[in-house]
Short mmCIF file of C-alpha atoms in Angstrom, two decimals:
data_model
loop_
_atom_site.label_atom_id
_atom_site.label_comp_id
_atom_site.label_asym_id
_atom_site.label_seq_id
_atom_site.Cartn_x
_atom_site.Cartn_y
_atom_site.Cartn_z
CA MET F 1 -16.08 -86.21 25.15
CA ASP F 2 -17.71 -89.00 27.17
CA LEU F 3 -20.60 -90.19 24.99
CA ASP F 4 -22.02 -92.44 27.71
CA LYS F 5 -22.59 -89.44 29.98
CA LEU F 6 -24.39 -87.61 27.17
CA ARG F 7 -26.63 -90.53 26.23
CA PRO F 8 -29.38 -89.93 28.89
CA PHE F 9 -30.04 -86.45 27.45
CA SER F 10 -29.80 -87.42 23.78
CA ARG F 11 -33.58 -87.76 23.59
CA PHE F 12 -36.57 -85.54 24.20
CA ILE F 13 -37.07 -85.06 27.94
CA SER F 14 -40.68 -85.84 28.86
CA ASP F 15 -43.16 -83.52 30.57
CA GLU F 16 -43.21 -85.88 33.55
CA GLU F 17 -39.45 -85.58 33.96
CA LEU F 18 -39.65 -81.81 33.83
CA ASP F 19 -42.30 -81.92 36.56
CA THR F 20 -40.47 -84.31 38.87
CA LEU F 21 -36.72 -83.67 38.45
CA ASP F 22 -34.94 -80.92 40.40
CA ALA F 23 -34.93 -78.05 37.90
CA TYR F 24 -31.62 -76.46 38.91
CA GLN F 25 -29.80 -79.77 39.16
CA LEU F 26 -31.06 -80.66 35.68
CA PHE F 27 -30.00 -77.25 34.39
CA ASP F 28 -26.49 -77.77 35.76
CA THR F 29 -26.29 -81.26 34.26
CA LEU F 30 -27.40 -80.07 30.81
CA THR F 31 -24.99 -77.14 30.95
CA VAL F 32 -22.06 -79.39 31.86
CA SER F 33 -23.04 -81.68 28.98
CA LEU F 34 -23.17 -78.73 26.58
CA ARG F 35 -19.71 -77.68 27.70
CA SER F 36 -18.33 -80.93 26.30
CA CYS F 37 -20.70 -81.14 23.33
CA PRO F 38 -21.95 -77.71 22.14
CA HIS F 39 -22.98 -79.05 18.69
CA HIS F 40 -25.64 -81.37 20.14
CA PRO F 41 -29.07 -79.83 19.26
CA LEU F 42 -31.03 -82.01 21.71
CA LEU F 43 -29.05 -80.65 24.67
CA TRP F 44 -29.96 -77.08 23.66
CA TYR F 45 -33.56 -78.14 23.00
CA ASN F 46 -33.94 -79.80 26.40
CA ARG F 47 -32.37 -76.84 28.20
CA ALA F 48 -34.73 -74.50 26.33
CA ARG F 49 -37.76 -76.52 27.47
CA LEU F 50 -36.48 -76.49 31.03
CA LEU F 51 -35.82 -72.72 31.00
CA LEU F 52 -39.27 -72.06 29.58
CA LYS F 53 -40.82 -74.05 32.40
CA MET F 54 -38.68 -72.17 34.95
CA GLY F 55 -39.85 -68.81 33.57
CA TYR F 56 -36.62 -67.66 31.89
CA ASN F 57 -38.34 -67.16 28.55
CA ASP F 58 -35.73 -64.91 26.92
CA GLN F 59 -32.90 -67.36 27.67
CA ALA F 60 -35.12 -70.23 26.47
CA ALA F 61 -35.60 -68.48 23.13
CA VAL F 62 -31.81 -68.23 22.66
CA ASP F 63 -31.31 -71.94 23.43
CA ALA F 64 -34.20 -72.92 21.16
CA GLU F 65 -32.76 -70.89 18.29
CA ARG F 66 -29.40 -72.62 18.72
CA ALA F 67 -31.11 -76.02 18.60
CA THR F 68 -32.97 -74.95 15.45
CA ASN F 69 -29.84 -73.65 13.74
CA LEU F 70 -27.91 -76.83 14.52
CA THR F 71 -30.66 -79.12 13.21
CA SER F 72 -31.28 -77.08 10.05
CA SER F 73 -27.59 -76.68 9.12
CA LEU F 74 -26.53 -80.22 10.17
CA SER F 75 -22.79 -79.56 10.25
CA LEU F 76 -20.39 -82.50 10.26
CA LYS F 77 -19.94 -82.18 14.04
CA THR F 78 -23.72 -82.23 14.59
CA VAL F 79 -24.22 -85.19 12.27
CA PHE F 80 -21.46 -87.11 14.05
CA ILE F 81 -23.07 -86.53 17.46
CA LEU F 82 -26.56 -87.44 16.24
CA SER F 83 -25.33 -90.58 14.51
CA LYS F 84 -23.68 -91.74 17.74
CA LEU F 85 -26.39 -90.76 20.21
CA TYR F 86 -29.75 -90.06 18.55
CA PHE F 87 -30.34 -91.96 15.34
CA THR F 88 -31.46 -95.47 16.29
CA VAL F 89 -31.09 -97.27 12.96
CA LEU F 90 -28.89 -95.85 10.23
CA ASP F 91 -31.09 -96.70 7.23
CA LYS F 92 -32.37 -94.09 4.81
CA ALA F 93 -36.06 -94.18 5.79
CA ASN F 94 -35.36 -94.07 9.52
CA LEU F 95 -32.81 -91.27 9.15
CA LYS F 96 -35.31 -89.21 7.20
CA ARG F 97 -38.04 -89.74 9.80
CA GLU F 98 -35.89 -89.04 12.86
CA THR F 99 -34.29 -85.98 11.24
CA ALA F 100 -37.75 -84.63 10.39
CA ILE F 101 -39.00 -85.18 13.97
CA LEU F 102 -35.93 -83.49 15.44
CA GLN F 103 -36.21 -80.48 13.13
CA ALA F 104 -39.98 -80.19 13.65
CA GLU F 105 -39.67 -80.29 17.45
CA THR F 106 -36.94 -77.66 17.54
CA TYR F 107 -38.95 -75.31 15.30
CA TYR F 108 -41.98 -75.82 17.56
CA MET F 109 -39.93 -75.11 20.69
CA TYR F 110 -38.48 -71.98 19.08
CA ALA F 111 -41.95 -70.65 18.21
CA GLN F 112 -43.15 -71.33 21.76
CA ALA F 113 -40.18 -69.56 23.33
CA ARG F 114 -40.30 -66.49 21.06
CA THR F 115 -43.95 -65.85 21.91
CA ALA F 116 -43.75 -66.62 25.65
CA THR F 117 -42.44 -63.08 26.23
CA PRO F 118 -42.68 -61.30 22.86
CA LEU F 119 -40.31 -58.33 23.05
CA ARG F 120 -41.60 -56.84 19.79
CA ALA F 121 -44.41 -57.57 17.34
CA GLU F 122 -41.86 -59.14 14.97
CA CYS F 123 -41.48 -62.00 17.46
CA PHE F 124 -44.86 -63.31 16.30
CA LEU F 125 -43.73 -63.21 12.65
CA ILE F 126 -40.54 -65.07 13.56
CA ALA F 127 -42.63 -67.69 15.39
CA LEU F 128 -45.09 -68.04 12.50
CA ASN F 129 -42.20 -68.50 10.07
CA ALA F 130 -40.76 -71.24 12.32
CA LEU F 131 -44.15 -72.98 12.37
CA GLN F 132 -44.39 -72.78 8.57
CA ASN F 133 -41.02 -74.51 8.37
CA MET F 134 -42.25 -77.12 10.83
CA LYS F 135 -45.35 -77.83 8.72
CA LYS F 136 -43.25 -78.29 5.58
CA ILE F 137 -40.98 -80.74 7.35
CA ALA F 138 -43.84 -82.59 9.05
CA ASN F 139 -46.05 -82.77 5.97
CA ASP F 140 -46.00 -86.58 6.10
CA TYR F 141 -46.66 -86.68 9.86
CA PRO F 142 -50.28 -85.65 10.62
CA ASP F 143 -49.76 -85.43 14.39
CA PHE F 144 -46.92 -82.96 14.06
CA ARG F 145 -48.78 -80.90 11.48
CA ALA F 146 -51.85 -80.68 13.75
CA LYS F 147 -49.64 -79.67 16.66
CA ALA F 148 -48.08 -76.88 14.56
CA GLU F 149 -51.48 -75.64 13.38
CA GLN F 150 -52.82 -75.42 16.94
CA LEU F 151 -49.89 -73.28 18.07
CA GLU F 152 -50.07 -71.27 14.86
CA ALA F 153 -53.69 -70.35 15.61
CA ARG F 154 -52.76 -69.16 19.12
CA VAL F 155 -49.83 -67.12 17.81
CA LYS F 156 -51.98 -65.48 15.12
CA LYS F 157 -54.54 -64.54 17.79
CA GLN F 158 -51.78 -63.03 19.98
CA TYR F 159 -50.34 -61.16 17.00
CA PHE F 160 -53.78 -59.81 16.02
CA ASP F 161 -54.41 -58.57 19.57
CA VAL F 162 -51.03 -56.82 19.67
CA LEU F 163 -51.60 -55.15 16.29
CA GLN F 164 -55.04 -53.98 17.44
CA GLY F 165 -53.51 -52.58 20.60
CA ILE F 166 -50.88 -50.70 18.58
CA LYS F 167 -53.54 -49.40 16.20
CA ASN F 168 -55.88 -48.24 18.98
CA ALA F 169 -53.17 -46.76 21.23
CA LYS F 170 -53.95 -43.20 22.28
CA LEU F 171 -51.51 -40.33 22.03
CA GLY F 172 -49.09 -40.44 24.94
CA GLU F 173 -49.58 -44.13 25.73
CA PRO F 174 -46.44 -46.31 25.75
CA ASP F 175 -45.53 -47.68 22.32
CA TYR F 176 -45.57 -51.50 22.34
CA GLU F 177 -42.58 -51.70 20.00
CA ALA F 178 -40.47 -49.44 22.24
CA THR F 179 -41.71 -50.62 25.61
CA ALA F 180 -39.76 -52.84 27.97
CA LYS F 181 -41.42 -56.11 28.86
CA TYR F 182 -41.47 -57.61 32.34
CA ILE F 183 -40.60 -61.18 33.32
CA ASP F 184 -41.20 -62.44 36.86
CA ARG F 185 -38.10 -64.24 38.13
CA PRO F 186 -38.85 -65.36 41.68
CA ASP F 187 -35.59 -67.29 42.15
CA MET F 188 -33.23 -64.43 41.26
CA CYS F 189 -31.50 -62.65 44.13
CA GLY F 190 -29.93 -59.21 43.95
CA GLY F 191 -30.02 -59.21 40.18
CA ARG F 192 -28.12 -62.52 39.94
CA TYR F 193 -29.31 -65.68 38.23
CA PRO F 194 -29.63 -68.70 40.57
CA TRP F 195 -27.00 -70.67 38.61
CA ASP F 196 -24.49 -67.79 38.59
CA GLU F 197 -21.37 -69.63 39.82
CA TRP F 198 -19.34 -66.45 40.31
CA ASP F 199 -21.95 -65.07 42.70
CA ALA F 200 -22.30 -68.46 44.41
CA ARG F 201 -18.63 -68.50 45.34
CA GLY F 202 -18.47 -64.74 45.82
CA ARG F 203 -20.56 -62.32 47.78
CA THR F 204 -23.79 -64.28 48.19
CA ALA F 205 -22.10 -67.35 49.65
CA ARG F 206 -20.05 -65.23 52.05
CA THR F 207 -22.70 -63.20 53.82
CA ASP F 208 -24.40 -65.89 55.89
CA ASP F 209 -22.67 -64.90 59.12
CA LEU F 210 -20.81 -61.97 60.63
CA GLU F 211 -17.39 -63.57 60.29
CA SER F 212 -17.89 -64.14 56.55
CA LEU F 213 -19.18 -60.61 56.15
CA GLN F 214 -16.07 -59.24 57.82
CA ALA F 215 -13.86 -61.30 55.50
CA LEU F 216 -15.69 -59.88 52.50
CA GLU F 217 -15.31 -56.38 53.92
CA LYS F 218 -11.55 -56.94 54.20
CA GLU F 219 -11.37 -57.98 50.53
CA TYR F 220 -12.99 -54.74 49.44
CA ASN F 221 -10.80 -52.65 51.73
CA ASP F 222 -7.68 -54.38 50.41
CA PHE F 223 -8.78 -53.28 46.95
CA LEU F 224 -9.14 -49.69 48.20
CA ALA F 225 -5.70 -49.90 49.83
CA ASN F 226 -4.19 -50.89 46.48
CA LEU F 227 -5.69 -47.70 45.05
CA GLY F 228 -4.05 -45.65 47.81
CA ALA F 229 -7.45 -44.67 49.26
CA SER F 230 -6.32 -44.50 52.90
CA LYS F 231 -8.95 -41.99 54.06
CA ILE F 232 -12.02 -44.13 53.37
CA GLU F 233 -13.20 -47.68 54.01
CA MET F 234 -15.92 -50.08 52.87
CA LYS F 235 -18.41 -51.32 55.46
CA PHE F 236 -20.92 -54.15 55.10
CA ARG F 237 -23.82 -54.61 57.50
CA TYR F 238 -27.12 -56.40 57.68
CA SER F 239 -30.26 -54.39 56.99
CA GLU F 240 -32.25 -53.45 60.10
CA THR F 241 -35.55 -54.10 58.34
CA GLN F 242 -34.61 -57.05 56.09
CA PRO F 243 -32.16 -59.38 57.92
CA ARG F 244 -31.15 -61.19 54.71
CA ASP F 245 -30.39 -57.92 52.89
CA ILE F 246 -26.83 -56.60 52.98
CA GLN F 247 -26.13 -52.87 53.04
CA ALA F 248 -22.74 -51.60 51.90
CA GLY F 249 -21.12 -48.20 51.56
CA LEU F 250 -17.91 -46.17 51.71
CA PHE F 251 -17.23 -44.26 54.94
CA ALA F 252 -14.72 -41.65 56.06
CA LYS F 253 -12.00 -43.04 58.35
CA GLN F 254 -11.05 -39.53 59.48
CA PRO F 255 -12.46 -35.99 59.30
CA LEU F 256 -12.28 -34.66 55.74
CA ARG F 257 -12.10 -31.04 54.58
CA ALA F 258 -14.21 -29.61 51.78
CA ASN F 259 -12.75 -30.19 48.30
CA GLU F 260 -10.42 -32.91 49.61
CA PRO F 261 -9.54 -35.80 47.22
CA VAL F 262 -10.46 -39.17 48.74
CA LEU F 263 -10.27 -41.65 45.86
CA HIS F 264 -8.47 -41.81 42.53
CA GLU F 265 -9.18 -44.75 40.25
CA LYS F 266 -8.31 -45.36 36.64
CA ALA F 267 -11.30 -46.52 34.59
CA ALA F 268 -11.40 -50.25 33.94
CA VAL F 269 -13.04 -49.63 30.55
CA GLN F 270 -13.67 -46.49 28.52
CA VAL F 271 -15.75 -46.06 25.37
CA ASN F 272 -16.93 -43.17 23.22
CA ASN F 273 -19.47 -42.82 20.45
CA ARG F 274 -16.75 -42.29 17.81
CA LEU F 275 -18.34 -39.12 16.44
CA PRO F 276 -15.02 -37.28 16.72
CA LEU F 277 -12.95 -39.41 14.34
CA SER F 278 -9.81 -38.38 16.22
CA ALA F 279 -11.00 -39.79 19.58
CA CYS F 280 -8.76 -42.51 21.01
CA GLN F 281 -10.59 -45.84 21.04
CA HIS F 282 -8.86 -46.88 24.24
CA CYS F 283 -8.93 -43.83 26.53
CA SER F 284 -11.36 -41.54 24.60
CA THR F 285 -8.91 -38.61 24.57
CA VAL F 286 -9.06 -36.48 21.42
CA CYS F 287 -5.77 -37.31 19.71
CA ILE F 288 -3.16 -34.64 19.05
CA SER F 289 -1.01 -37.12 17.14
CA ILE F 290 -2.97 -40.08 15.75
CA ARG F 291 -1.73 -43.66 15.83
CA THR F 292 -3.61 -46.42 14.04
CA CYS F 293 -3.46 -50.18 14.34
CA PRO F 294 -0.75 -51.28 11.86
CA ARG F 295 -2.86 -54.31 10.84
CA CYS F 296 -6.42 -53.06 10.30
CA ARG F 297 -5.62 -49.30 9.92
CA THR F 298 -9.10 -48.45 11.28
CA GLU F 299 -8.73 -48.11 15.05
CA VAL F 300 -7.42 -44.73 16.23
CA TYR F 301 -5.22 -44.24 19.32
CA CYS F 302 -3.67 -41.20 20.96
CA SER F 303 -0.35 -42.83 21.87
CA ASP F 304 1.77 -45.92 21.43
CA ARG F 305 0.89 -46.84 25.02
CA CYS F 306 -2.87 -46.90 24.30
CA LEU F 307 -2.30 -48.87 21.10
CA LYS F 308 -0.19 -51.42 22.98
CA ASP F 309 -2.62 -51.70 25.91
CA ALA F 310 -5.64 -52.13 23.62
CA ASP F 311 -3.83 -54.76 21.57
CA ALA F 312 -2.85 -56.69 24.69
CA ALA F 313 -6.37 -56.61 26.18
CA TYR F 314 -9.01 -56.87 23.44
CA HIS F 315 -8.15 -55.41 20.03
CA ARG F 316 -6.68 -58.56 18.49
CA VAL F 317 -10.16 -60.11 18.63
CA LEU F 318 -11.75 -57.07 16.95
CA CYS F 319 -8.93 -56.32 14.50
CA GLY F 320 -10.27 -56.36 10.93
CA ARG F 321 -13.90 -56.80 12.05
CA ASP F 322 -14.95 -53.17 11.67
CA ARG F 323 -17.82 -54.01 9.31
CA TYR F 324 -19.40 -56.11 12.08
CA VAL F 325 -18.84 -53.46 14.74
CA GLN F 326 -19.96 -50.50 12.61
CA PRO F 327 -23.74 -51.22 12.81
CA LEU F 328 -23.48 -51.04 16.61
CA VAL F 329 -21.50 -47.79 16.35
CA GLU F 330 -24.21 -46.27 14.15
CA TRP F 331 -26.89 -47.46 16.59
CA VAL F 332 -25.03 -45.85 19.50
CA GLN F 333 -24.58 -42.60 17.58
CA GLY F 334 -28.35 -42.40 17.12
CA GLY F 335 -29.01 -42.60 20.87
CA THR F 336 -29.58 -39.71 23.23
CA THR F 337 -29.55 -41.32 26.67
CA GLY F 338 -26.81 -42.74 28.89
CA PRO F 339 -27.60 -46.43 28.23
CA ALA F 340 -27.32 -45.78 24.49
CA ILE F 341 -23.57 -46.33 24.67
CA ILE F 342 -23.78 -49.76 26.35
CA PRO F 343 -23.47 -51.75 23.06
CA LEU F 344 -19.89 -50.51 22.63
CA TYR F 345 -19.10 -51.55 26.20
CA MET F 346 -20.46 -54.99 25.39
CA VAL F 347 -18.29 -55.38 22.29
CA LYS F 348 -15.14 -54.33 24.16
CA LEU F 349 -15.87 -56.48 27.24
CA PHE F 350 -16.74 -59.57 25.17
CA ALA F 351 -13.55 -59.13 23.14
CA TRP F 352 -11.53 -58.65 26.33
CA ALA F 353 -12.93 -61.83 27.86
CA LYS F 354 -12.36 -63.83 24.66
CA GLN F 355 -8.81 -62.60 24.06
CA THR F 356 -7.61 -63.07 27.65
CA LYS F 357 -9.72 -66.22 28.23
CA THR F 358 -11.15 -64.62 31.37
CA PRO F 359 -14.77 -65.39 32.39
CA LEU F 360 -16.78 -62.31 31.49
CA LEU F 361 -18.18 -61.77 35.00
CA GLU F 362 -14.68 -61.95 36.48
CA LEU F 363 -13.15 -59.21 34.35
CA PRO F 364 -11.55 -56.34 36.30
CA GLY F 365 -14.16 -53.66 36.75
CA LEU F 366 -17.09 -56.11 36.70
CA ARG F 367 -16.35 -58.73 39.33
CA ARG F 368 -17.51 -56.66 42.35
CA LEU F 369 -20.31 -54.70 40.71
CA HIS F 370 -24.00 -55.30 41.32
CA PRO F 371 -26.51 -55.48 38.46
CA TRP F 372 -29.79 -53.61 38.35
CA SER F 373 -32.52 -55.47 40.19
CA PRO F 374 -36.10 -54.62 41.15
CA VAL F 375 -36.91 -52.93 44.44
CA SER F 376 -37.11 -55.23 47.44
CA GLY F 377 -40.10 -57.58 47.20
CA ASN F 378 -40.54 -57.11 43.43
CA LYS F 379 -39.43 -59.94 41.14
CA ALA F 380 -40.34 -58.34 37.79
CA TYR F 381 -37.23 -57.86 35.65
CA ILE F 382 -37.18 -55.38 32.78
CA ILE F 383 -36.28 -56.77 29.34
CA PRO F 384 -35.73 -54.06 26.67
CA PRO F 385 -37.19 -55.06 23.27
CA PHE F 386 -33.83 -54.76 21.52
CA MET F 387 -31.95 -57.18 23.80
CA ARG F 388 -32.04 -60.21 21.49
CA ARG F 389 -30.84 -58.21 18.51
CA LEU F 390 -28.11 -56.54 20.56
CA TYR F 391 -26.93 -59.89 21.93
CA THR F 392 -26.76 -61.45 18.47
CA SER F 393 -24.93 -58.43 17.05
CA VAL F 394 -22.31 -58.49 19.81
CA LEU F 395 -21.71 -62.24 19.29
CA THR F 396 -21.25 -61.57 15.57
CA ALA F 397 -18.88 -58.65 16.16
CA VAL F 398 -16.66 -60.76 18.42
CA ASP F 399 -17.02 -63.89 16.23
CA VAL F 400 -18.24 -66.22 18.99
CA GLU F 401 -18.18 -69.87 17.88
CA PRO F 402 -20.49 -72.65 19.19
CA GLU F 403 -17.66 -73.89 21.42
CA GLU F 404 -17.80 -70.46 23.14
CA TRP F 405 -21.59 -70.08 23.39
CA LEU F 406 -21.66 -71.01 27.09
CA ASP F 407 -18.81 -68.59 27.88
CA PHE F 408 -20.95 -65.81 26.45
CA ASP F 409 -24.39 -67.20 27.31
CA TYR F 410 -27.39 -64.89 27.17
CA TRP F 411 -27.85 -64.78 30.95
CA ILE F 412 -24.25 -63.54 31.30
CA PHE F 413 -24.91 -60.87 28.67
CA ASP F 414 -28.08 -59.83 30.51
CA THR F 415 -26.26 -59.64 33.86
CA VAL F 416 -23.48 -57.48 32.41
CA TYR F 417 -26.01 -55.23 30.66
CA ARG F 418 -27.78 -54.58 33.95
CA MET F 419 -24.41 -53.98 35.68
CA LEU F 420 -23.54 -51.32 33.12
CA LEU F 421 -27.00 -49.78 33.27
CA VAL F 422 -26.50 -48.64 36.87
CA ASN F 423 -22.72 -48.25 37.10
CA ILE F 424 -21.37 -46.34 34.09
CA PHE F 425 -20.42 -42.67 34.17
CA GLU F 426 -20.83 -40.45 31.14
CA ALA F 427 -19.91 -37.04 29.78
CA ARG F 428 -21.25 -35.27 26.71
CA GLY F 429 -20.38 -32.34 24.53
CA ASN F 430 -23.01 -29.84 23.39
CA PRO F 431 -25.87 -31.58 21.52
CA PRO F 432 -26.28 -28.72 18.98
CA ASN F 433 -22.82 -29.60 17.66
CA MET F 434 -23.24 -32.44 15.16
CA HIS F 435 -19.85 -33.79 16.19
CA HIS F 436 -20.51 -33.78 19.92
CA GLN F 437 -18.77 -36.58 21.77
CA GLN F 438 -20.30 -38.95 24.27
CA ARG F 439 -17.70 -40.56 26.53
CA SER F 440 -18.30 -43.11 29.22
CA TRP F 441 -16.23 -44.78 31.93
CA LEU F 442 -16.63 -47.88 34.07
CA TYR F 443 -15.05 -47.88 37.52
CA GLU F 444 -15.11 -50.51 40.23
CA ALA F 445 -14.53 -48.71 43.56
CA ILE F 446 -16.11 -45.40 42.51
CA SER F 447 -19.27 -47.37 41.69
CA TRP F 448 -19.53 -48.43 45.34
CA ILE F 449 -20.49 -44.90 46.42
CA ASN F 450 -24.18 -44.72 47.27
CA HIS F 451 -26.66 -42.04 46.27
CA SER F 452 -27.98 -39.03 48.13
CA CYS F 453 -29.77 -36.11 46.47
CA ASP F 454 -27.62 -33.91 48.72
CA GLY F 455 -24.40 -35.90 48.39
CA ASN F 456 -21.24 -34.86 50.19
CA CYS F 457 -18.95 -35.83 47.28
CA LEU F 458 -18.42 -35.05 43.62
CA VAL F 459 -17.15 -37.49 41.00
CA SER F 460 -15.02 -35.88 38.31
CA HIS F 461 -13.64 -38.39 35.81
CA GLU F 462 -11.13 -40.51 37.78
CA GLU F 463 -11.28 -38.56 41.03
CA VAL F 464 -13.69 -38.30 43.96
CA LYS F 465 -13.60 -35.13 46.07
CA THR F 466 -15.66 -33.93 49.01
CA ARG F 467 -18.20 -31.14 48.41
CA ARG F 468 -18.16 -30.09 52.03
CA ALA F 469 -16.53 -31.10 55.29
CA VAL F 470 -17.24 -34.76 56.14
CA ARG F 471 -17.23 -36.15 59.68
CA GLU F 472 -15.28 -39.26 60.68
CA GLY F 473 -17.58 -42.27 60.21
CA GLU F 474 -19.92 -40.41 57.84
CA GLU F 475 -20.91 -42.22 54.65
CA LEU F 476 -19.68 -40.82 51.34
CA THR F 477 -22.47 -40.17 48.86
CA TYR F 478 -23.04 -38.31 45.63
CA ALA F 479 -26.13 -37.42 43.57
CA TYR F 480 -26.92 -39.91 40.81
CA CYS F 481 -29.15 -37.31 39.15
CA TYR F 482 -29.36 -33.50 39.06
CA ARG F 483 -30.15 -32.28 42.54
CA ASP F 484 -32.00 -29.18 41.28
CA LEU F 485 -34.80 -31.30 39.78
CA PRO F 486 -38.15 -31.43 41.64
CA LYS F 487 -38.39 -34.18 44.26
CA LYS F 488 -40.97 -36.23 42.34
CA THR F 489 -38.90 -36.11 39.13
CA ARG F 490 -35.73 -37.13 40.97
CA GLN F 491 -37.45 -40.08 42.62
CA GLU F 492 -39.02 -41.25 39.35
CA LYS F 493 -35.70 -41.12 37.53
CA LEU F 494 -33.86 -42.95 40.31
CA TYR F 495 -36.56 -45.62 40.59
CA ALA F 496 -36.63 -46.23 36.84
CA THR F 497 -32.87 -46.34 36.35
CA TYR F 498 -31.55 -47.79 39.61
CA GLY F 499 -34.55 -49.65 41.01
CA PHE F 500 -34.96 -47.80 44.34
CA ILE F 501 -37.26 -45.09 45.69
CA CYS F 502 -35.02 -42.44 47.20
CA ALA F 503 -35.63 -41.61 50.86
CA CYS F 504 -32.42 -39.66 51.57
CA SER F 505 -32.35 -36.78 54.06
CA ALA F 506 -32.90 -34.25 51.25
CA CYS F 507 -36.03 -36.09 50.05
CA ARG F 508 -37.35 -36.44 53.59
CA ALA F 509 -36.83 -32.74 54.25
CA ASP F 510 -38.38 -31.71 50.92
CA LYS F 511 -42.12 -31.11 51.46
CA GLY F 512 -42.83 -31.15 47.74
CA GLU F 513 -44.81 -33.88 45.98
CA GLY F 514 -43.04 -37.24 45.94
CA MET F 515 -43.32 -40.31 43.80
CA LYS F 516 -46.51 -42.32 44.28
CA GLY F 517 -46.20 -46.03 43.48
CA GLY F 518 -44.12 -47.34 40.60
CA GLY F 519 -46.19 -46.63 37.50
CA CYS F 520 -44.88 -43.19 36.62
CA GLY F 521 -41.32 -44.31 37.26
CA ARG F 522 -41.79 -47.32 34.99
CA GLU F 523 -42.95 -45.16 32.10
CA TRP F 524 -39.91 -42.92 32.38
CA GLY F 525 -37.78 -46.01 32.68
CA TRP F 526 -39.16 -47.37 29.41
CA ARG F 527 -38.02 -44.21 27.66
CA ARG F 528 -34.70 -44.23 29.48
CA LEU F 529 -33.98 -47.81 28.48
CA LEU F 530 -35.46 -47.89 25.05
CA GLU F 531 -34.99 -44.60 23.30
CA VAL F 532 -32.00 -45.98 21.42
CA GLY F 533 -33.75 -49.26 20.63
CA VAL F 534 -36.54 -48.02 18.35
CA GLY F 535 -36.07 -49.37 14.83
CA PHE F 536 -33.40 -51.90 15.77
CA SER F 537 -35.27 -54.94 14.51
CA GLU F 538 -34.19 -58.51 13.79
CA ASP F 539 -35.00 -58.39 10.09
CA ARG F 540 -32.49 -55.66 9.26
#
């Protein structure tokens, strides 16, 4: 740890600096500093202020909470850092004053961040509690107390307005507590954060010219070749209407017969809702002969191979932590939509990344996937109201320490969540059966197949087959939703879940009513995203 390099940021960054410094350069500098010194509350505080100014309010709230926790707990590591870099004179009176200022400022920042984009009404209560703590600490400092009371008045007004809105809501109107909130993120591209290093050295940085695009195309086709998929190929091309947009798809390299297998891929990750107690926790098969982990005796596997593979990839991190995972299992079991199972993906992927020391976004199955993003020209990103609670619960389940916070930062969690939202495949048993099983798979290459309401392929577990004869050079597609639904319903579902308004040949040929604007699709999307999230609050 180079203390001299940390010294410039071991103070409160001024408003003038935030206005004049390059925001992304400052973000990178603070992040590098946090990598070497994750117990330094002022680094988290300054990054939170910067993120709030940049419009990433949900990430700012996470950073602000970390600053608050570090200053309130004052661990030995935090005290050591502050004594070297922050406290100016180590006498009792000065230490008391500077500690009080630091704690008061972090509480204030936390209250600001939690109410910048309040995901639920409880965010106002959390902010008000933080401000109460600030007033207690700053009781001897009139300026700080007045500052807290001014923000407190604004937060109370916001909270009152929200409660009135909930009280006066008419039947059928979206419920505030279960409604996704929108954050405008003008600097995000294709669902990726602007500081996403993996994307910077991956696809985005390699599509500036035709030669780079061809090199990227070769990488994808090499991956297909390793799967033995010799009949199909990936093609990248620039959009005819938006020159900076890249279109990609899988195409037939030769004529294909109906019902002909074209791709077989083993799932990178599989999860199930654990309702059948005999379901394998690695491959989701219902076990004929049950094996259990010899250490924790809780995880169930169908074979010695699955037990060994799980132990080598992720289970050692989760072994013995069932009581931390179980609340997420119960939450998943209460869901009724596809995204409801995502929390169990998150636990397994976080554990996999931690155990193998692989960056989360570079795990097999994730590294070439694209996250959900708004339709072209729209910069409003959906934030489900349960995201903060889910993130915290996953960190707890995997036992993420402060030294690992940046490896599992909130923006990485958000990116992976949106990847899963539009790329997982699921299968269900019959809902009337109380023990019905929900299984879900994540593939890499199969996820590259684009949508058509009249697709020419079918995806059945690990295999892709043609539905009809396919011409050489024809794109492979399959229906992301039931093709027998009315056109308007199909388009609303696709817009809400995947972020595009379908204009496939089937939709163009269908003379029925289509989707008008984005409002109806948004409402369905709220229910799609949030049905599982109702009641999952931060005070449980």
